Amino acid sequence: MKRSSRTLLLSASLGAAAAVVRARRHRPGGDDGDRWLVVTVNRAIADVYEGGPPPRPLDRFGDDLEVRVRPAPGDHGTELSARLRRPLPPGATSLPARLAGRDPRQEVRTALREAKALLEAGEVMLPDRPPTATGGTPAGKLVGLLGRRSGGEGVL
C-alpha cells in the first residue's frame, strides 16, 4: 500500500472514530431539543421582557416556546433564552436535517437573532446578496445556498 493511501485511510478512520465519540458525548442523557438557545442583548431586563408576550418575533411561536431572561454575566446586558416546549421528532436535530433546513430549532435561533436586532437597533439588518450568488454557475449556487442556510444556524 502506498504511503498516501495509508495516510488517507488513517485520516478517514480517525475522522470516523472522532465522529462516533462526539455523537456519544453530545447526548449525555438529554435530548438536543430541550436545550436553551441564548442570545445576549445589550439592554436592561425591563427593556427586553417583562412577563407579558415575548418580544417580537418570538411571539409568533405562542405557547410552543418557553422564554426566560436573566442578567448577563458581568452585568453586560440581558440573556434572552428560548426553547421549544414540544418534543422534537427523532432525527430532527441531526446534521442532515440541519443542512436541509428541517431542524425546528433553526426557526427559534433566527427569531432570537431577530429579537436581539430589534431590541438593540430597532430593525433587523440583512446583508446584501453577493453578486456571485445570483449567477447561474455552480459556485454561485453554492454561495447562495450557504447564505440561506446560515440564517438558521448563525454560521456558515
CSV table of C-alpha atoms in Angstrom, one decimal:
chain,number,residue,atom,x,y,z
A,1,MET,CA,0.0,0.0,0.0
A,2,LYS,CA,1.4,3.4,-0.9
A,3,ARG,CA,2.1,6.0,1.7
A,4,SER,CA,-0.6,8.4,0.5
A,5,SER,CA,-3.2,5.6,0.6
A,6,ARG,CA,-2.3,4.7,4.1
A,7,THR,CA,-2.4,8.3,5.2
A,8,LEU,CA,-5.8,8.7,3.6
A,9,LEU,CA,-7.1,5.5,5.2
A,10,LEU,CA,-5.7,6.5,8.6
A,11,SER,CA,-7.3,10.0,8.3
A,12,ALA,CA,-10.7,8.6,7.4
A,13,SER,CA,-10.5,6.1,10.3
A,14,LEU,CA,-9.6,8.8,12.8
A,15,GLY,CA,-12.3,11.0,11.5
A,16,ALA,CA,-14.9,8.3,11.8
A,17,ALA,CA,-13.8,7.5,15.3
A,18,ALA,CA,-13.9,11.1,16.3
A,19,ALA,CA,-17.5,11.4,15.0
A,20,VAL,CA,-18.6,8.4,17.0
A,21,VAL,CA,-17.0,9.8,20.2
A,22,ARG,CA,-18.6,13.2,19.6
A,23,ALA,CA,-22.0,11.7,18.9
A,24,ARG,CA,-21.9,9.7,22.1
A,25,ARG,CA,-20.6,12.6,24.2
A,26,HIS,CA,-23.1,15.0,22.6
A,27,ARG,CA,-26.2,13.5,24.2
A,28,PRO,CA,-25.4,12.9,27.9
A,29,GLY,CA,-28.8,11.7,28.8
A,30,GLY,CA,-30.7,14.7,27.5
A,31,ASP,CA,-32.3,15.5,24.2
A,32,ASP,CA,-31.0,18.3,22.0
A,33,GLY,CA,-34.5,19.6,21.6
A,34,ASP,CA,-34.7,20.6,25.3
A,35,ARG,CA,-31.6,22.8,25.2
A,36,TRP,CA,-31.9,26.5,25.8
A,37,LEU,CA,-30.9,28.7,22.9
A,38,VAL,CA,-29.5,32.0,24.2
A,39,VAL,CA,-28.5,35.5,22.9
A,40,THR,CA,-27.1,38.4,24.9
A,41,VAL,CA,-29.0,41.6,24.4
A,42,ASN,CA,-27.3,44.9,25.3
A,43,ARG,CA,-30.4,46.3,27.1
A,44,ALA,CA,-31.8,46.2,30.6
A,45,ILE,CA,-34.1,43.3,31.6
A,46,ALA,CA,-37.1,45.6,31.8
A,47,ASP,CA,-36.5,46.6,28.2
A,48,VAL,CA,-36.2,43.0,27.0
A,49,TYR,CA,-39.1,41.1,28.6
A,50,GLU,CA,-41.5,41.9,31.5
A,51,GLY,CA,-43.5,38.7,31.6
A,52,GLY,CA,-46.2,39.6,29.0
A,53,PRO,CA,-45.9,38.3,25.5
A,54,PRO,CA,-42.3,37.5,24.4
A,55,PRO,CA,-40.5,40.1,22.3
A,56,ARG,CA,-41.2,40.1,18.6
A,57,PRO,CA,-40.5,37.8,16.6
A,58,LEU,CA,-40.5,35.2,19.4
A,59,ASP,CA,-44.2,35.9,19.9
A,60,ARG,CA,-45.2,34.1,16.7
A,61,PHE,CA,-44.4,30.7,18.5
A,62,GLY,CA,-47.2,31.3,21.1
A,63,ASP,CA,-47.3,28.6,23.7
A,64,ASP,CA,-44.9,26.3,21.8
A,65,LEU,CA,-42.0,28.4,23.1
A,66,GLU,CA,-40.6,28.8,26.7
A,67,VAL,CA,-38.8,32.1,27.2
A,68,ARG,CA,-36.7,33.4,30.1
A,69,VAL,CA,-34.5,36.3,30.8
A,70,ARG,CA,-31.7,36.9,33.3
A,71,PRO,CA,-28.9,39.3,33.8
A,72,ALA,CA,-25.9,38.6,31.6
A,73,PRO,CA,-22.6,37.7,33.3
A,74,GLY,CA,-20.6,40.7,34.4
A,75,ASP,CA,-23.6,43.0,34.2
A,76,HIS,CA,-23.3,43.2,30.4
A,77,GLY,CA,-26.9,43.4,29.4
A,78,THR,CA,-29.5,40.6,29.4
A,79,GLU,CA,-29.6,37.0,28.4
A,80,LEU,CA,-32.7,36.2,26.4
A,81,SER,CA,-33.2,32.4,26.3
A,82,ALA,CA,-35.8,30.3,24.4
A,83,ARG,CA,-36.6,26.6,23.9
A,84,LEU,CA,-39.3,24.6,22.3
A,85,ARG,CA,-41.8,23.0,24.7
A,86,ARG,CA,-42.9,20.3,22.3
A,87,PRO,CA,-40.7,17.2,21.9
A,88,LEU,CA,-38.8,17.1,18.6
A,89,PRO,CA,-39.2,14.2,16.2
A,90,PRO,CA,-36.3,11.7,16.1
A,91,GLY,CA,-33.6,12.9,13.8
A,92,ALA,CA,-34.9,16.5,13.7
A,93,THR,CA,-31.6,17.7,15.2
A,94,SER,CA,-29.3,15.6,13.0
A,95,LEU,CA,-26.7,17.2,10.7
A,96,PRO,CA,-28.7,16.2,7.5
A,97,ALA,CA,-31.9,17.7,9.0
A,98,ARG,CA,-30.0,20.9,9.8
A,99,LEU,CA,-28.4,21.1,6.4
A,100,ALA,CA,-31.8,20.6,4.7
A,101,GLY,CA,-33.3,23.3,6.9
A,102,ARG,CA,-35.7,20.9,8.7
A,103,ASP,CA,-34.4,21.4,12.3
A,104,PRO,CA,-37.2,23.2,14.2
A,105,ARG,CA,-34.7,24.9,16.4
A,106,GLN,CA,-33.4,26.9,13.4
A,107,GLU,CA,-36.5,29.0,13.4
A,108,VAL,CA,-36.0,29.7,17.1
A,109,ARG,CA,-32.4,30.7,16.5
A,110,THR,CA,-33.4,33.0,13.7
A,111,ALA,CA,-36.2,34.5,15.9
A,112,LEU,CA,-33.7,35.1,18.8
A,113,ARG,CA,-31.3,36.9,16.5
A,114,GLU,CA,-34.1,39.0,15.0
A,115,ALA,CA,-35.4,39.8,18.5
A,116,LYS,CA,-31.8,40.9,19.5
A,117,ALA,CA,-31.5,43.1,16.5
A,118,LEU,CA,-34.9,44.7,17.0
A,119,LEU,CA,-34.2,45.4,20.7
A,120,GLU,CA,-30.8,46.8,20.1
A,121,ALA,CA,-31.1,48.6,16.8
A,122,GLY,CA,-34.8,48.9,16.2
A,123,GLU,CA,-34.7,46.9,12.9
A,124,VAL,CA,-33.3,43.7,11.5
A,125,MET,CA,-30.4,44.3,9.3
A,126,LEU,CA,-30.0,41.9,6.4
A,127,PRO,CA,-26.8,41.6,4.4
A,128,ASP,CA,-26.8,42.4,0.7
A,129,ARG,CA,-26.8,39.4,-1.5
A,130,PRO,CA,-23.3,38.9,-3.0
A,131,PRO,CA,-23.3,39.2,-6.8
A,132,THR,CA,-21.8,35.7,-7.0
A,133,ALA,CA,-25.0,34.2,-5.6
A,134,THR,CA,-27.1,35.4,-8.4
A,135,GLY,CA,-25.2,33.8,-11.2
A,136,GLY,CA,-26.1,30.5,-12.8
A,137,THR,CA,-22.7,29.0,-12.1
A,138,PRO,CA,-22.3,26.0,-9.7
A,139,ALA,CA,-20.1,28.1,-7.4
A,140,GLY,CA,-22.7,30.9,-7.3
A,141,LYS,CA,-25.5,28.5,-6.5
A,142,LEU,CA,-23.3,27.1,-3.7
A,143,VAL,CA,-22.7,30.6,-2.3
A,144,GLY,CA,-26.5,31.3,-2.4
A,145,LEU,CA,-27.3,28.0,-0.6
A,146,LEU,CA,-24.8,28.7,2.1
A,147,GLY,CA,-26.1,32.2,2.6
A,148,ARG,CA,-29.7,31.0,3.0
A,149,ARG,CA,-28.7,28.1,5.4
A,150,SER,CA,-26.5,30.4,7.6
A,151,GLY,CA,-29.7,32.2,8.7
A,152,GLY,CA,-30.9,29.2,10.7
A,153,GLU,CA,-27.5,28.3,12.2
A,154,GLY,CA,-25.9,31.7,12.5
A,155,VAL,CA,-22.7,30.5,10.9
A,156,LEU,CA,-21.6,29.2,7.5
